[in-house]
Coordinates of C-alpha atoms in Angstrom, one line a residue:
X1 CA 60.9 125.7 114.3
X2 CA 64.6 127.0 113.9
X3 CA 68.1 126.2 115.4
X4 CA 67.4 124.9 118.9
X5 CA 70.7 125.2 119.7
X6 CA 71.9 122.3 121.7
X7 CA 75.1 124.1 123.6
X8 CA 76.0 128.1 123.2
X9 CA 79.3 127.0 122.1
X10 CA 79.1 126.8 119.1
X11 CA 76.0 128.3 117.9
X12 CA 77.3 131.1 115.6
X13 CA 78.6 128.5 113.0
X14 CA 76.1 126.8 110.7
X15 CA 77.4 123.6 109.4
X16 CA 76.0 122.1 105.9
X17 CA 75.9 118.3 106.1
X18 CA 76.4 115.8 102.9
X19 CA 77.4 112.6 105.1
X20 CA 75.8 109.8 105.0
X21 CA 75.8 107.0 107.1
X22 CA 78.5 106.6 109.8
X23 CA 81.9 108.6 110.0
X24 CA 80.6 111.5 108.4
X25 CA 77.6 111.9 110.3
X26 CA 79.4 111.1 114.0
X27 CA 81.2 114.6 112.6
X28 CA 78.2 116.6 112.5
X29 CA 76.7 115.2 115.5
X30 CA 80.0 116.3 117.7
X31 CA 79.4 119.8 116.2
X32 CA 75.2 119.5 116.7
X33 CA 76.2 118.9 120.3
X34 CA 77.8 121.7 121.1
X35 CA 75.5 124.0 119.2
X36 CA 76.3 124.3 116.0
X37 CA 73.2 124.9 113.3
X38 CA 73.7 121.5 111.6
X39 CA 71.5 121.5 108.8
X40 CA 71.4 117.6 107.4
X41 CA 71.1 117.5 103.0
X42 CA 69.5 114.8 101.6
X43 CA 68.4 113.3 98.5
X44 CA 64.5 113.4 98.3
X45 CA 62.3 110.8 99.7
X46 CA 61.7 109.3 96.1
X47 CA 65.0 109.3 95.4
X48 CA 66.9 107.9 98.8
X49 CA 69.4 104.9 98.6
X50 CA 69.9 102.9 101.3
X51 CA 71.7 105.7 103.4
X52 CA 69.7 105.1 106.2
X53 CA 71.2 104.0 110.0
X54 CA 68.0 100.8 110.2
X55 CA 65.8 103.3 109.1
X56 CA 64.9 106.9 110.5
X57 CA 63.1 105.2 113.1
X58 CA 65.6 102.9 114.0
X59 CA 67.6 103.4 117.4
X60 CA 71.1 104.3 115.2
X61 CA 69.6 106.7 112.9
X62 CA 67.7 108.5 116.2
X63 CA 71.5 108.6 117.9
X64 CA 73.1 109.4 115.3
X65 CA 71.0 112.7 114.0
X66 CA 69.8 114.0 117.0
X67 CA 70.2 118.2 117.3
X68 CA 70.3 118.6 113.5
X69 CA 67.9 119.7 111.1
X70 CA 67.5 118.0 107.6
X71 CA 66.4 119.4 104.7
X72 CA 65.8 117.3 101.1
X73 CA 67.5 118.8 97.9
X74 CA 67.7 117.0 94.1
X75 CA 71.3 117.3 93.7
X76 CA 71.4 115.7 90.2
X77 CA 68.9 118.9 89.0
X78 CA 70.9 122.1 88.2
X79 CA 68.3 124.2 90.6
X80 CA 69.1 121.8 93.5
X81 CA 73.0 122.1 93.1
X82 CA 72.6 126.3 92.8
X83 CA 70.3 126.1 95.9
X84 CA 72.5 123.8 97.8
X85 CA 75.2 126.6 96.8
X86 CA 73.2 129.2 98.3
X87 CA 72.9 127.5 101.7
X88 CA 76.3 126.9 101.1
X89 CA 76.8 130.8 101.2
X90 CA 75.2 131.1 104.5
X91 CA 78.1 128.3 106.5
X92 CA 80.7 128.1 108.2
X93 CA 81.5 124.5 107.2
X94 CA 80.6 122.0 104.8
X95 CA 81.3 118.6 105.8
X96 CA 80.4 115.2 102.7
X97 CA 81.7 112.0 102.7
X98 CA 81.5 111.2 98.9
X99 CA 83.9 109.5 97.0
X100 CA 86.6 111.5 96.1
X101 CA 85.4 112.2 92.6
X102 CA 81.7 112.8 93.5
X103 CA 82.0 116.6 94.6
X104 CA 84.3 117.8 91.6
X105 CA 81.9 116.0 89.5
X106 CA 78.5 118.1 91.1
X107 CA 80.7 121.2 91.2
X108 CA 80.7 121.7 95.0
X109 CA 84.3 120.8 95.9
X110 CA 86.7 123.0 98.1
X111 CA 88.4 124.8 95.6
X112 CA 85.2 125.7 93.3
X113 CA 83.1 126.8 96.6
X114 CA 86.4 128.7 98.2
X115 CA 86.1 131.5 95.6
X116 CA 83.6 133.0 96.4
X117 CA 83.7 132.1 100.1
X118 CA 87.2 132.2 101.3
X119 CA 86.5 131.7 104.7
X120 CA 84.4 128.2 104.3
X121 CA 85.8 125.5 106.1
X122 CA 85.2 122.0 104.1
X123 CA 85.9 118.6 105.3
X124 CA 85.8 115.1 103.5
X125 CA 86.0 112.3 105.2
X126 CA 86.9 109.0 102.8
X127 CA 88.0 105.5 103.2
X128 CA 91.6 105.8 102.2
X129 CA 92.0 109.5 101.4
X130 CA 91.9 112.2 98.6
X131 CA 94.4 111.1 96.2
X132 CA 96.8 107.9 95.9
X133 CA 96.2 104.6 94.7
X134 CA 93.4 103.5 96.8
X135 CA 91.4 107.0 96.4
X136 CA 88.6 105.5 94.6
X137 CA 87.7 102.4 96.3
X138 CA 84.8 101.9 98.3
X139 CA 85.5 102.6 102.2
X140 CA 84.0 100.3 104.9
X141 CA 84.8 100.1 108.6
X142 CA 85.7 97.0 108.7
X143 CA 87.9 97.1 105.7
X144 CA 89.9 99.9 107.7
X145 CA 90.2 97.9 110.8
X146 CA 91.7 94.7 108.5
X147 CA 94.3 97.2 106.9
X148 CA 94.8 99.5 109.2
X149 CA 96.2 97.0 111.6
X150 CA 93.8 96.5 114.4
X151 CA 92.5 93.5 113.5
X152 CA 96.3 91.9 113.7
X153 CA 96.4 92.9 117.3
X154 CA 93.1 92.2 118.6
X155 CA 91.2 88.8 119.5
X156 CA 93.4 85.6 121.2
X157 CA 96.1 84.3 119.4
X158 CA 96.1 81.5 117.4
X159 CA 92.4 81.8 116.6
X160 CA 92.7 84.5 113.5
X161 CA 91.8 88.2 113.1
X162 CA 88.9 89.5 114.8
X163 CA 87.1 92.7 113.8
X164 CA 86.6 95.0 117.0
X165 CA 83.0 95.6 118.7
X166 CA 82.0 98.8 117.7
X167 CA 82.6 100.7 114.2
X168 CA 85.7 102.4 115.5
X169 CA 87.1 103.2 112.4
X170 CA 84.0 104.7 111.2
X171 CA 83.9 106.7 114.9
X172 CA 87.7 107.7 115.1
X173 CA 87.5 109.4 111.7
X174 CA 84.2 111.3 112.5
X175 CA 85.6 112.3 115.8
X176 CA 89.1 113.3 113.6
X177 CA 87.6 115.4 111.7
X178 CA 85.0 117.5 113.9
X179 CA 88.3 118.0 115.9
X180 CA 90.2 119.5 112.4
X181 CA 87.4 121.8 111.7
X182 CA 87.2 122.7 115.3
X183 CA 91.0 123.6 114.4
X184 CA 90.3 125.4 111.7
X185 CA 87.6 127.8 112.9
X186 CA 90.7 128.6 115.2
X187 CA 92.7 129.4 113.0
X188 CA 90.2 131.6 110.7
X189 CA 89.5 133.9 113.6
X190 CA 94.0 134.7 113.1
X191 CA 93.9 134.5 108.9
X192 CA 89.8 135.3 108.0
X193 CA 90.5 132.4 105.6
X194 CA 88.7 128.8 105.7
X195 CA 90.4 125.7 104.5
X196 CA 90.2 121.9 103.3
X197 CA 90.1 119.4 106.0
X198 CA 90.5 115.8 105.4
X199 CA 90.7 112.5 106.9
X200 CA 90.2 108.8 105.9
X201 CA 89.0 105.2 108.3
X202 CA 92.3 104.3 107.1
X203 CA 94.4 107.7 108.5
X204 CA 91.9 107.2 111.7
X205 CA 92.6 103.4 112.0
X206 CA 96.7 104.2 111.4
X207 CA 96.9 106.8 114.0
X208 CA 94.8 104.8 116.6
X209 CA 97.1 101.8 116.6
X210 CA 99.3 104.6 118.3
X211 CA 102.0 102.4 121.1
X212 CA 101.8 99.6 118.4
X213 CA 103.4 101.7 115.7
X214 CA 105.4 103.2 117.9
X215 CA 107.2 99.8 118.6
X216 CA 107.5 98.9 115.0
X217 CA 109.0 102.3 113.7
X218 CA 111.1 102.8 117.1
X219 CA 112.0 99.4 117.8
X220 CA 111.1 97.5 115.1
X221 CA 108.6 95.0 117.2
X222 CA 105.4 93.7 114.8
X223 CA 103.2 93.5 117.2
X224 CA 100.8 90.2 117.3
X225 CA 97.5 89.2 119.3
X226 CA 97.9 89.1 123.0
X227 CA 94.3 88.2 123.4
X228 CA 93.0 89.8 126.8
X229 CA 96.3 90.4 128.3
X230 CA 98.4 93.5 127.6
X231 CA 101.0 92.7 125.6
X232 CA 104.1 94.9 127.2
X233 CA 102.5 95.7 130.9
X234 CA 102.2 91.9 132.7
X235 CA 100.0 91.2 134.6
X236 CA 97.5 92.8 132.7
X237 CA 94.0 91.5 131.3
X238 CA 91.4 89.5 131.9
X239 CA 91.4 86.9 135.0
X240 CA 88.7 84.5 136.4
X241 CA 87.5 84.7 140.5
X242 CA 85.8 82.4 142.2
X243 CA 82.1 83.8 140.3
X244 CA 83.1 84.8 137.4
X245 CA 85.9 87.5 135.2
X246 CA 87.6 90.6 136.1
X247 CA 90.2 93.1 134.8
X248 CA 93.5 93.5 136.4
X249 CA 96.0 96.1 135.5
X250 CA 99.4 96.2 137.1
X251 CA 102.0 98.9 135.7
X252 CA 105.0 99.8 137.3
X253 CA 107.2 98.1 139.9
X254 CA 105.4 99.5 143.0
X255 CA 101.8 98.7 142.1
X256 CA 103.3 94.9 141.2
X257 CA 104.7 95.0 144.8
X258 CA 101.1 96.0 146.1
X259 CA 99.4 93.6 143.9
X260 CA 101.6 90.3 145.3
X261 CA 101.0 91.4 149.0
X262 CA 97.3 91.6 148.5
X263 CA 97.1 88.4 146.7
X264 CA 99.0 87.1 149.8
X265 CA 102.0 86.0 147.8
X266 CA 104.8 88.6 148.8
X267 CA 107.9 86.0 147.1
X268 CA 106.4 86.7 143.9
X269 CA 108.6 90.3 144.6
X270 CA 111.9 88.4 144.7
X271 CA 111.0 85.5 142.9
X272 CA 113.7 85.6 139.9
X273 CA 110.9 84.1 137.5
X274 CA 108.8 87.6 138.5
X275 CA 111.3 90.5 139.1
X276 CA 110.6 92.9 136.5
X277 CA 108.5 93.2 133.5
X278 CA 111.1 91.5 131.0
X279 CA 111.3 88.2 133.1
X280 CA 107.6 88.4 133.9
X281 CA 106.8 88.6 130.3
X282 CA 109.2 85.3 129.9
X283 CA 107.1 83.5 132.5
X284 CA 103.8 85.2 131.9
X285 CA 101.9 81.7 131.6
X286 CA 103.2 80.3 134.3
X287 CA 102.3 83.6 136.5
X288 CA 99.2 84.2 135.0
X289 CA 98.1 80.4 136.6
X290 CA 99.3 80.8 139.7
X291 CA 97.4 84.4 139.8
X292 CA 94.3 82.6 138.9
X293 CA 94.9 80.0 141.5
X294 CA 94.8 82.6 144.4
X295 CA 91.8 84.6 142.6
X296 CA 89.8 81.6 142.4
X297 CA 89.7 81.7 146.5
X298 CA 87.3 84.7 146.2
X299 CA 84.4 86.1 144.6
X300 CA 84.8 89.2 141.9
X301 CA 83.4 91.7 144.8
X302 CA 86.2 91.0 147.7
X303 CA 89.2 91.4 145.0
X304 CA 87.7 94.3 143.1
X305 CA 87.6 95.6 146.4
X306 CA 91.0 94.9 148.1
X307 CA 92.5 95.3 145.0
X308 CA 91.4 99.6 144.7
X309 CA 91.4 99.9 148.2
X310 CA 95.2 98.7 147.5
X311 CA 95.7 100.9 144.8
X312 CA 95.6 98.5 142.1
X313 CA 93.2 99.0 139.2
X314 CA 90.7 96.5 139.2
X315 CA 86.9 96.3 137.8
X316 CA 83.8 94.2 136.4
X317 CA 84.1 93.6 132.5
X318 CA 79.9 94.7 131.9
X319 CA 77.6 94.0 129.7
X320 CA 75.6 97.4 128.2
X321 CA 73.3 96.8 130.7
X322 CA 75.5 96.7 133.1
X323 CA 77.6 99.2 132.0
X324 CA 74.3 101.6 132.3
X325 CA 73.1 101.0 135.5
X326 CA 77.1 101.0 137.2
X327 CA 76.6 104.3 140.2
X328 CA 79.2 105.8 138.6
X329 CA 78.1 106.0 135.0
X330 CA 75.0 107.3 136.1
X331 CA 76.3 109.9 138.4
X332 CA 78.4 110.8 135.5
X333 CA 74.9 112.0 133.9
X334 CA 76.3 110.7 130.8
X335 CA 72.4 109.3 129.5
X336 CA 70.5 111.9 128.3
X337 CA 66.4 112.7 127.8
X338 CA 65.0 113.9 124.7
X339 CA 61.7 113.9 123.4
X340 CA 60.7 112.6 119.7
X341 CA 57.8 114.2 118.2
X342 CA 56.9 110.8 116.8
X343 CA 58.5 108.4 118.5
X344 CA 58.0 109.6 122.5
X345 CA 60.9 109.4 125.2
X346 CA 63.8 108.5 124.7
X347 CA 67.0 108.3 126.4
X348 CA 70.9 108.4 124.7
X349 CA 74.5 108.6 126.1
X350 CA 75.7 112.5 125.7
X351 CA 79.5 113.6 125.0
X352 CA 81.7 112.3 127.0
X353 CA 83.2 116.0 127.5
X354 CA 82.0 118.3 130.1
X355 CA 82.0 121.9 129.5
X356 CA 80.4 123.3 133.0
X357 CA 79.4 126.8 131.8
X358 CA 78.1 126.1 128.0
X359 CA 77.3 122.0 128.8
X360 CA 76.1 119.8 125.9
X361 CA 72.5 118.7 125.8
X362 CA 70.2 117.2 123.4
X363 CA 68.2 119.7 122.5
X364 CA 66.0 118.4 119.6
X365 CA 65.6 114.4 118.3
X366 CA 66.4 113.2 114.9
X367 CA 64.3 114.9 112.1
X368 CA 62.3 113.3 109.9
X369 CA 64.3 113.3 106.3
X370 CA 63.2 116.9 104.6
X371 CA 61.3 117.5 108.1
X372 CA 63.0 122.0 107.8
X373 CA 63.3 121.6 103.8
X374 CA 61.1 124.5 104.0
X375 CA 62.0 126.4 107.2
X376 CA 65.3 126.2 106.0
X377 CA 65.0 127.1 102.2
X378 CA 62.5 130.8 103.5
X379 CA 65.6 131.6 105.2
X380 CA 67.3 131.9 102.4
X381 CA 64.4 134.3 101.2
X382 CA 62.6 132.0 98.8
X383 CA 59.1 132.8 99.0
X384 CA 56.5 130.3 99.6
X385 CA 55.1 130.1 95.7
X386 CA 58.8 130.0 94.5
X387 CA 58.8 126.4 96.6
X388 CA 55.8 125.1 95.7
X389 CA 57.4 125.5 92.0
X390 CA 60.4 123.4 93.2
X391 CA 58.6 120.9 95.2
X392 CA 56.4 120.3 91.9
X393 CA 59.8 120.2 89.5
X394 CA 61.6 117.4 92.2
X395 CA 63.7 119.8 93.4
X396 CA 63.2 119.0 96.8

């Protein structure tokens, strides 16, 4: 079966996938979304290392790969690395995720591809960039988050770092860099020349900590855990009702206004402890208990309430469950149906982005690793007894 394009955005480019496991593969699922001809490379079945999201079964792998196809290629055989080269030919964009070192070592970095294909656009995504001192180390997400600074700001204080829920470093730099190559297809259609796009967890992790290095290079603030409460807007964060927690977010003088009359506490507005954010933030503890004293005369579902009708934001913290089945994600259409060949139905959240006349969808489910090695490799014009001579050599 060929490209089932899953948007007509972007199903003119063809995009040659190396990645393996998180950040780099998050890349070329952004670009499967909106259409793009992902075709996923991988080592041969005989030959895989544990690049695997829980295996190719597993509920991370399916997410992960869905609207791509995957092909298996020997890439420490000569014949592997000069047929990778000819896909290669065929792309608009290679993306790996090697160590630096790895692709100048196989011969299929930017520079060596570039000329004789000036208009390829290649991205690497690393752990701590292309060159420095910290080139060649290992990346992990978590090792990003530590240095990068997140972990200093997140979790309650006093109680030590605490590594955030998701793999956002991992997610960030994925996202990063199907946004650069996005960039540079732009800019090819001006100059007819690609171009080398890079990013690192550690770049992503840097630039995300965005208002908090702000304050340190601007005001020269380190910024420490605040726990669940926000630590320049107050009152902001997480507070307990009558039945249980809810989120609270007051910015700005007039929304503070609204959110003492509804709480039925209208001195709090003149209350020199409370007048503006820099006293507030003085006497946040003591404020913070006497908010929780009035909150704990209602249940979750009269405040969230008031509180919106009021203009103040307020909402549920959810479980994933929860988070699902809330009216509003689901009218969102956010979860999407695909079916799997081997696996049956299944259901997964689409982009977040909607593009009403060329939408996103999910137009295939993951492949099976090597699943178009052969669809793939006859549209290159290899004929069907010059493959069976690879498959027997371990080519593929």
């Amino acid at each position: 079966m060929s490209h089932q394009p899953a948007s007509s955005a972007l199903q003119r480019f063809r995009v040659i996938d190396l990645t393996q496991v998180r950040a780099g593969p998050t890349c070329c699922r952004q670009l499967a979304d909106w259409g793009a001809d992902v075709i996923q490379v991988q080592m041969p079945e005989h030959m895989r290392g544990d690049d695997t999201l829980g295996g190719q079964d597993g509920s991370d792998y399916q997410y992960t790969h869905r609207n791509k196809r995957s092909i298996t290629l020997n890439l420490k055989e000569a014949q592997g690395i000069a047929t990778l080269k000819q896909l290669i030919a065929t792309a608009d964009v290679v993306v790996e995720n090697f160590r630096p070192d790895v692709k100048f070592r196989l011969g299929i970095d930017y520079e060596s591809l570039a000329a004789d294909h000036p208009g390829l656009v290649y991205a690497s995504i690393s752990g701590f960039g292309q060159t420095g001192p910290l080139a060649q180390r290992p990346g992990f997400d978590q090792i990003a988050q530590g240095m990068g600074g997140l972990m200093s700001v997140t979790g309650l204080p006093g109680q030590g770092p605490v590594r955030v829920g998701i793999p956002i470093a991992d997610l960030c730099a994925g996202i990063f860099a199907a946004q650069g190559i996005l960039v540079a297809l732009l800019e090819r259609e001006q100059s007819g020349r690609g171009q080398f796009v890079h990013t690192s967890l550690l770049e992503a992790m840097v630039y995300m900590m965005d208002f908090q290095t702000s304050r340190y290079l601007l005001d020269g603030e380190v910024a420490s855990q605040a726990g669940n409460f926000h630590p320049t807007s107050i009152p902001t964060g997480v507070y307990k009702a009558r039945d249980g927690y809810l989120n609270i977010a007051v910015f700005g003088s007039k929304i503070w206004e609204r959110f003492c009359n509804i709480l039925g506490a209208p001195e709090w507005i003149t209350d020199e402890r409370y007048r503006d954010k820099p006293s507030r933030s003085v006497h946040r503890d003591t404020l913070n208990s006497e908010i929780e004293k009035r909150l704990a005369l209602q249940d979750r579902a009269h405040w969230i309430r008031e509180f919106n009708d009021g203009g103040v934001a307020c909402g549920l913290i959810s479980d994933v469950r929860e988070m699902l089945e809330e009216p509003q994600v689901r009218h969102l259409g956010m979860v999407k149906d695909v079916v799997s060949a081997r696996l049956g139905a299944q259901r997964m959240v689409g982009q977040p982005v909607q593009l009403e006349r060329t939408p996103s969808t999910i137009a295939r489910s993951a492949p099976r690793r090597g699943e178009h090695t052969e669809e793939v490799l006859r549209e290159l014009g290899l004929a069907q007894e010059a493959l069976a001579q690879m498959k027997a050599q371990g080519v593929y």
